């Protein structure tokens, strides 16, 4: 039985706002995937991601998505040796201590995606330009971009991280965890400044012929030396979540957790073959989606409209 307290004066406005969000999600989903979104009874991975965006109000999500706050979870569950070193955290770009920073480093916002400036040892960074960009980042509410609720509760800040691996950046390994168990690993490389999802493997390191956006790079891709450690750490960090993607930097003999991702590609990247979307969706244990969605609709305001 669904028992919630509802203020009848708020209900018409709230239902109208929710209808707009549902229409937005369905429109965006159809534009990418070419099919109707089963939002209230989702099956595929990308459908369940739309459900999470709209209806899952897990209070832990903002702390997980915050690139600084999540460090406590990583340290507590996987160990401090997996943390990327941090050189500075703050709210005011004018106070970034550029004279004291040790390159190579990366300046990021803590509350959004895609806010990244890399500085190498031989660079002569345009500091006024960097500060202007950082000030602009601080005005962004990333939750509005793709209706991802978890970002709406993160205080905007800046962080400077040491770029691990030196000037030769390590590979990225993204471990998909469902119900506390790792399922697949996505290896990522950067080509000409562009991120490319090079390969997917199962936990036995068998190549999966999955891709999206761009076809995968040819192999072979050797089994990572620290694969077992990555899997164990990912499962520890995501143990209490129905799904999370734990992103590692793989330096061969050393690994670091870069971040924990809850809204992978916002569910708006098209997998090939379609069975990949179905397989990941089947692994995601999403319980009572209709009841939970109705509770959120009746008691919470939507984000992204």
Tab-separated table of C-alpha atoms in Angstrom:
chain	number	residue	atom	x	y	z
A	1	UNK	CA	0.000	0.000	0.000
A	2	UNK	CA	1.281	3.443	-0.951
A	3	UNK	CA	0.718	5.879	1.934
A	4	UNK	CA	1.987	9.428	1.511
A	5	UNK	CA	0.966	12.828	2.808
A	6	UNK	CA	-0.126	15.137	0.016
A	7	UNK	CA	-1.015	18.819	0.123
A	8	UNK	CA	-3.910	19.037	-2.365
A	9	UNK	CA	-3.041	22.652	-3.120
A	10	UNK	CA	0.329	21.601	-4.551
A	11	UNK	CA	-0.851	18.599	-6.509
A	12	UNK	CA	-2.073	20.178	-9.798
A	13	UNK	CA	1.105	22.223	-10.244
A	14	UNK	CA	3.300	19.239	-9.351
A	15	UNK	CA	1.540	16.860	-11.729
A	16	UNK	CA	1.825	19.373	-14.568
A	17	UNK	CA	5.561	19.745	-13.923
A	18	UNK	CA	6.000	15.979	-13.847
A	19	UNK	CA	4.110	15.568	-17.109
A	20	UNK	CA	6.546	17.987	-18.715
A	21	UNK	CA	9.558	16.059	-17.425
A	22	UNK	CA	8.142	12.730	-18.600
A	23	UNK	CA	7.511	14.240	-22.037
A	24	UNK	CA	11.066	15.581	-22.129
A	25	UNK	CA	12.627	12.251	-21.182
A	26	UNK	CA	10.539	10.367	-23.724
A	27	UNK	CA	11.399	12.837	-26.482
A	28	UNK	CA	15.141	12.741	-25.759
A	29	UNK	CA	15.110	8.956	-25.500
A	30	UNK	CA	13.282	8.439	-28.787
A	31	UNK	CA	15.626	10.866	-30.556
A	32	UNK	CA	18.629	8.705	-29.591
A	33	UNK	CA	17.246	5.176	-29.444
A	34	UNK	CA	14.441	5.353	-32.001
A	35	UNK	CA	11.921	3.654	-29.746
A	36	UNK	CA	9.391	4.458	-27.052
A	37	UNK	CA	10.713	4.830	-23.518
A	38	UNK	CA	9.197	2.390	-21.011
A	39	UNK	CA	9.739	4.813	-18.151
A	40	UNK	CA	7.567	3.270	-15.445
A	41	UNK	CA	8.418	-0.369	-16.198
A	42	UNK	CA	11.944	-0.069	-17.592
A	43	UNK	CA	13.843	-3.108	-18.811
A	44	UNK	CA	16.980	-2.022	-20.644
A	45	UNK	CA	19.947	-0.254	-19.080
A	46	UNK	CA	19.230	3.028	-20.824
A	47	UNK	CA	15.562	2.898	-19.792
A	48	UNK	CA	16.461	2.243	-16.169
A	49	UNK	CA	18.827	5.201	-16.328
A	50	UNK	CA	15.915	7.467	-17.311
A	51	UNK	CA	13.940	6.068	-14.371
A	52	UNK	CA	16.815	6.809	-12.002
A	53	UNK	CA	17.174	10.354	-13.314
A	54	UNK	CA	13.507	11.095	-12.765
A	55	UNK	CA	12.491	9.156	-9.677
A	56	UNK	CA	15.435	7.910	-7.582
A	57	UNK	CA	16.028	10.376	-4.746
A	58	UNK	CA	18.598	8.393	-2.794
A	59	UNK	CA	20.054	10.959	-0.358
A	60	UNK	CA	23.526	9.454	-0.799
A	61	UNK	CA	23.694	10.400	-4.481
A	62	UNK	CA	24.842	14.035	-4.088
A	63	UNK	CA	27.710	12.965	-1.820
A	64	UNK	CA	28.724	10.292	-4.324
A	65	UNK	CA	28.597	12.612	-7.336
A	66	UNK	CA	30.492	15.407	-5.552
A	67	UNK	CA	34.095	14.873	-6.682
A	68	UNK	CA	35.456	15.908	-3.284
A	69	UNK	CA	32.825	14.499	-0.927
A	70	UNK	CA	33.044	11.039	-2.535
A	71	UNK	CA	36.640	10.734	-1.360
A	72	UNK	CA	35.403	9.849	2.146
A	73	UNK	CA	33.428	6.913	0.751
A	74	UNK	CA	36.393	5.729	-1.315
A	75	UNK	CA	38.814	5.982	1.603
A	76	UNK	CA	36.457	4.272	4.043
A	77	UNK	CA	35.495	1.416	1.750
A	78	UNK	CA	38.532	0.868	-0.489
A	79	UNK	CA	41.488	2.574	1.176
A	80	UNK	CA	43.283	5.915	1.028
A	81	UNK	CA	45.885	4.569	-1.398
A	82	UNK	CA	43.243	4.589	-4.145
A	83	UNK	CA	42.596	8.328	-3.830
A	84	UNK	CA	43.857	10.695	-6.519
A	85	UNK	CA	46.065	13.305	-4.766
A	86	UNK	CA	44.363	16.683	-4.316
A	87	UNK	CA	46.371	19.919	-4.319
A	88	UNK	CA	43.604	22.461	-3.629
A	89	UNK	CA	39.857	22.770	-3.004
A	90	UNK	CA	37.933	26.033	-2.908
A	91	UNK	CA	35.046	28.196	-4.065
A	92	UNK	CA	36.835	31.266	-5.410
A	93	UNK	CA	38.883	31.108	-8.630
A	94	UNK	CA	40.914	34.133	-7.561
A	95	UNK	CA	42.320	32.039	-4.708
A	96	UNK	CA	43.611	29.171	-6.821
A	97	UNK	CA	47.317	29.080	-5.809
A	98	UNK	CA	48.788	28.596	-9.278
A	99	UNK	CA	52.306	29.447	-8.065
A	100	UNK	CA	52.158	26.562	-5.613
A	101	UNK	CA	50.570	23.917	-7.837
A	102	UNK	CA	52.743	21.112	-9.121
A	103	UNK	CA	52.142	20.152	-12.758
A	104	UNK	CA	50.816	18.020	-14.292
A	105	UNK	CA	47.492	18.797	-12.673
A	106	UNK	CA	43.816	19.006	-13.531
A	107	UNK	CA	41.381	21.736	-12.521
A	108	UNK	CA	37.768	20.550	-12.264
A	109	UNK	CA	34.447	21.582	-10.854
A	110	UNK	CA	33.112	19.275	-8.157
A	111	UNK	CA	29.433	19.553	-9.076
A	112	UNK	CA	29.240	18.873	-12.836
A	113	UNK	CA	30.659	16.901	-15.748
A	114	UNK	CA	32.898	18.150	-18.536
A	115	UNK	CA	34.508	20.955	-16.535
A	116	UNK	CA	38.186	20.052	-16.944
A	117	UNK	CA	41.379	22.009	-17.624
A	118	UNK	CA	44.670	20.090	-17.831
A	119	UNK	CA	48.021	21.758	-17.248
A	120	UNK	CA	51.320	20.079	-18.172
A	121	UNK	CA	54.764	20.974	-16.769
A	122	UNK	CA	55.822	22.842	-19.921
A	123	UNK	CA	52.583	24.787	-20.294
A	124	UNK	CA	52.258	28.512	-19.773
A	125	UNK	CA	48.605	28.620	-18.744
A	126	UNK	CA	46.493	31.702	-19.368
A	127	UNK	CA	45.544	32.268	-15.739
A	128	UNK	CA	42.940	35.023	-16.325
A	129	UNK	CA	41.222	32.800	-18.895
A	130	UNK	CA	41.264	29.814	-16.551
A	131	UNK	CA	39.761	31.890	-13.751
A	132	UNK	CA	37.028	33.199	-16.064
A	133	UNK	CA	36.134	29.674	-17.115
A	134	UNK	CA	36.135	28.506	-13.501
A	135	UNK	CA	33.822	31.367	-12.498
A	136	UNK	CA	31.432	30.310	-15.257
A	137	UNK	CA	31.523	26.705	-14.055
A	138	UNK	CA	30.405	27.808	-10.596
A	139	UNK	CA	27.179	29.243	-12.050
A	140	UNK	CA	26.151	25.950	-13.675
A	141	UNK	CA	23.362	23.773	-12.288
A	142	UNK	CA	24.304	20.532	-14.011
A	143	UNK	CA	21.073	18.829	-12.961
A	144	UNK	CA	19.167	20.876	-15.543
A	145	UNK	CA	21.268	19.663	-18.488
A	146	UNK	CA	19.963	16.093	-18.529
A	147	UNK	CA	17.456	16.137	-15.638
A	148	UNK	CA	19.862	14.323	-13.289
A	149	UNK	CA	18.518	15.004	-9.797
A	150	UNK	CA	21.652	14.066	-7.857
A	151	UNK	CA	23.579	17.051	-9.202
A	152	UNK	CA	20.975	19.530	-7.928
A	153	UNK	CA	22.111	19.121	-4.319
A	154	UNK	CA	25.883	19.569	-4.745
A	155	UNK	CA	27.443	22.864	-3.609
A	156	UNK	CA	29.570	24.293	-6.445
A	157	UNK	CA	33.302	24.141	-5.766
A	158	UNK	CA	36.600	23.752	-7.582
A	159	UNK	CA	39.267	21.101	-7.093
A	160	UNK	CA	42.814	20.722	-8.380
A	161	UNK	CA	43.992	17.132	-8.659
A	162	UNK	CA	47.413	15.792	-9.498
A	163	UNK	CA	47.248	14.112	-12.887
A	164	UNK	CA	48.256	10.601	-11.960
A	165	UNK	CA	50.584	8.756	-14.281
A	166	UNK	CA	52.570	11.892	-15.143
A	167	UNK	CA	52.541	13.169	-18.706
A	168	UNK	CA	51.565	9.741	-20.061
A	169	UNK	CA	48.034	9.435	-18.707
A	170	UNK	CA	47.044	5.929	-17.613
A	171	UNK	CA	44.207	3.992	-19.182
A	172	UNK	CA	40.767	4.449	-17.718
A	173	UNK	CA	38.852	1.377	-16.600
A	174	UNK	CA	35.161	1.741	-15.821
A	175	UNK	CA	33.736	-1.074	-13.710
A	176	UNK	CA	29.958	-1.496	-13.905
A	177	UNK	CA	28.579	-2.735	-10.571
A	178	UNK	CA	25.001	-3.987	-10.108
A	179	UNK	CA	23.592	-4.964	-6.728
A	180	UNK	CA	27.086	-4.933	-5.260
A	181	UNK	CA	28.594	-7.231	-7.909
A	182	UNK	CA	30.859	-6.177	-10.772
A	183	UNK	CA	29.572	-7.162	-14.198
A	184	UNK	CA	31.648	-5.668	-17.024
A	185	UNK	CA	34.712	-3.449	-17.508
A	186	UNK	CA	34.910	-0.675	-20.087
A	187	UNK	CA	38.436	0.382	-21.133
A	188	UNK	CA	38.747	3.993	-22.255
A	189	UNK	CA	41.520	5.753	-24.153
A	190	UNK	CA	42.001	9.321	-25.340
A	191	UNK	CA	42.735	9.898	-29.027
A	192	UNK	CA	43.468	13.394	-30.302
A	193	UNK	CA	41.926	14.832	-27.167
A	194	UNK	CA	38.724	12.800	-27.600
A	195	UNK	CA	37.486	10.123	-25.233
A	196	UNK	CA	37.010	6.758	-26.926
A	197	UNK	CA	35.418	3.704	-25.333
A	198	UNK	CA	37.938	1.237	-26.670
A	199	UNK	CA	36.642	-2.108	-25.421
A	200	UNK	CA	34.243	-3.942	-23.114
A	201	UNK	CA	35.214	-7.141	-21.284
A	202	UNK	CA	33.490	-9.460	-18.857
A	203	UNK	CA	35.140	-10.300	-15.542
A	204	UNK	CA	36.959	-13.259	-17.096
A	205	UNK	CA	38.488	-10.755	-19.518
A	206	UNK	CA	36.623	-12.107	-22.517
A	207	UNK	CA	36.109	-9.416	-25.140
A	208	UNK	CA	32.510	-8.281	-25.603
A	209	UNK	CA	31.655	-6.939	-29.039
A	210	UNK	CA	29.861	-3.903	-27.645
A	211	UNK	CA	30.303	-0.293	-28.623
A	212	UNK	CA	28.541	3.031	-29.002
A	213	UNK	CA	29.250	6.351	-30.709
A	214	UNK	CA	32.408	5.030	-32.385
A	215	UNK	CA	33.372	1.458	-33.186
A	216	UNK	CA	35.789	-0.115	-30.675
A	217	UNK	CA	39.521	-0.150	-31.185
A	218	UNK	CA	40.965	-3.483	-32.327
A	219	UNK	CA	42.664	-5.666	-29.762
A	220	UNK	CA	44.136	-7.474	-28.184
A	221	UNK	CA	43.735	-5.751	-24.826
A	222	UNK	CA	45.862	-7.541	-22.209
A	223	UNK	CA	44.227	-8.407	-18.915
A	224	UNK	CA	45.036	-5.610	-16.426
A	225	UNK	CA	47.585	-6.530	-13.775
A	226	UNK	CA	45.350	-5.077	-11.058
A	227	UNK	CA	41.994	-6.249	-12.416
A	228	UNK	CA	41.113	-8.270	-9.312
A	229	UNK	CA	41.953	-5.291	-7.097
A	230	UNK	CA	39.811	-2.992	-9.248
A	231	UNK	CA	36.863	-5.365	-9.070
A	232	UNK	CA	37.159	-5.730	-5.284
A	233	UNK	CA	37.445	-1.974	-4.777
A	234	UNK	CA	34.535	-1.222	-7.107
A	235	UNK	CA	32.293	-3.712	-5.327
A	236	UNK	CA	33.235	-2.256	-1.943
A	237	UNK	CA	32.577	1.330	-3.011
A	238	UNK	CA	29.219	0.490	-4.651
A	239	UNK	CA	28.087	-2.231	-2.230
A	240	UNK	CA	24.944	-0.411	-1.056
A	241	UNK	CA	23.770	0.762	-4.498
A	242	UNK	CA	21.638	-1.027	-7.073
A	243	UNK	CA	24.010	0.317	-9.726
A	244	UNK	CA	27.109	2.470	-9.995
A	245	UNK	CA	30.051	2.765	-12.348
A	246	UNK	CA	33.385	3.041	-10.558
A	247	UNK	CA	36.000	4.734	-12.735
A	248	UNK	CA	39.682	3.891	-12.289
A	249	UNK	CA	42.951	5.210	-13.614
A	250	UNK	CA	45.081	2.147	-14.345
A	251	UNK	CA	48.798	2.798	-14.059
A	252	UNK	CA	49.749	-0.872	-14.278
A	253	UNK	CA	51.310	-1.400	-10.872
A	254	UNK	CA	49.091	1.261	-9.265
A	255	UNK	CA	45.416	2.153	-9.566
A	256	UNK	CA	43.347	5.131	-8.449
A	257	UNK	CA	39.611	5.746	-8.313
A	258	UNK	CA	38.841	8.892	-10.273
A	259	UNK	CA	35.114	9.121	-9.557
A	260	UNK	CA	31.901	7.188	-9.075
A	261	UNK	CA	29.374	7.676	-11.867
A	262	UNK	CA	25.641	7.277	-11.294
A	263	UNK	CA	24.247	8.577	-14.586
A	264	UNK	CA	26.412	6.870	-17.211
A	265	UNK	CA	26.062	8.821	-20.465
A	266	UNK	CA	22.687	9.904	-19.050
A	267	UNK	CA	21.299	6.793	-20.728
A	268	UNK	CA	21.447	8.675	-24.013
A	269	UNK	CA	24.182	6.779	-25.832
A	270	UNK	CA	23.075	4.008	-28.155
A	271	UNK	CA	24.685	0.625	-27.607
A	272	UNK	CA	25.510	-1.673	-30.482
A	273	UNK	CA	24.312	-4.355	-30.539
A	274	UNK	CA	21.014	-3.647	-28.778
A	275	UNK	CA	21.541	-6.823	-26.734
A	276	UNK	CA	24.236	-5.000	-24.745
A	277	UNK	CA	21.602	-2.545	-23.502
A	278	UNK	CA	19.326	-5.466	-22.628
A	279	UNK	CA	22.079	-7.424	-20.838
A	280	UNK	CA	23.106	-4.496	-18.657
A	281	UNK	CA	19.463	-3.771	-17.918
A	282	UNK	CA	18.879	-7.364	-16.821
A	283	UNK	CA	21.820	-7.083	-14.412
A	284	UNK	CA	20.379	-3.941	-12.763
A	285	UNK	CA	18.084	-4.956	-9.842
A	286	UNK	CA	15.524	-2.149	-9.919
A	287	UNK	CA	12.789	-3.061	-7.438
A	288	UNK	CA	9.181	-1.783	-7.384
A	289	UNK	CA	9.726	0.878	-10.052
A	290	UNK	CA	6.050	1.848	-10.424
A	291	UNK	CA	5.399	2.274	-6.699
A	292	UNK	CA	8.611	4.194	-6.133
A	293	UNK	CA	7.947	6.443	-9.124
A	294	UNK	CA	4.446	7.277	-7.874
A	295	UNK	CA	5.765	8.117	-4.417
A	296	UNK	CA	8.303	10.513	-5.903
A	297	UNK	CA	5.722	12.119	-8.194
A	298	UNK	CA	3.315	12.715	-5.307
A	299	UNK	CA	5.869	14.020	-2.810
A	300	UNK	CA	8.751	15.625	-4.724
A	301	UNK	CA	9.200	18.226	-7.418
A	302	UNK	CA	10.843	17.190	-10.695
A	303	UNK	CA	14.243	18.421	-11.837
A	304	UNK	CA	14.900	19.521	-15.397
A	305	UNK	CA	11.696	21.372	-16.285
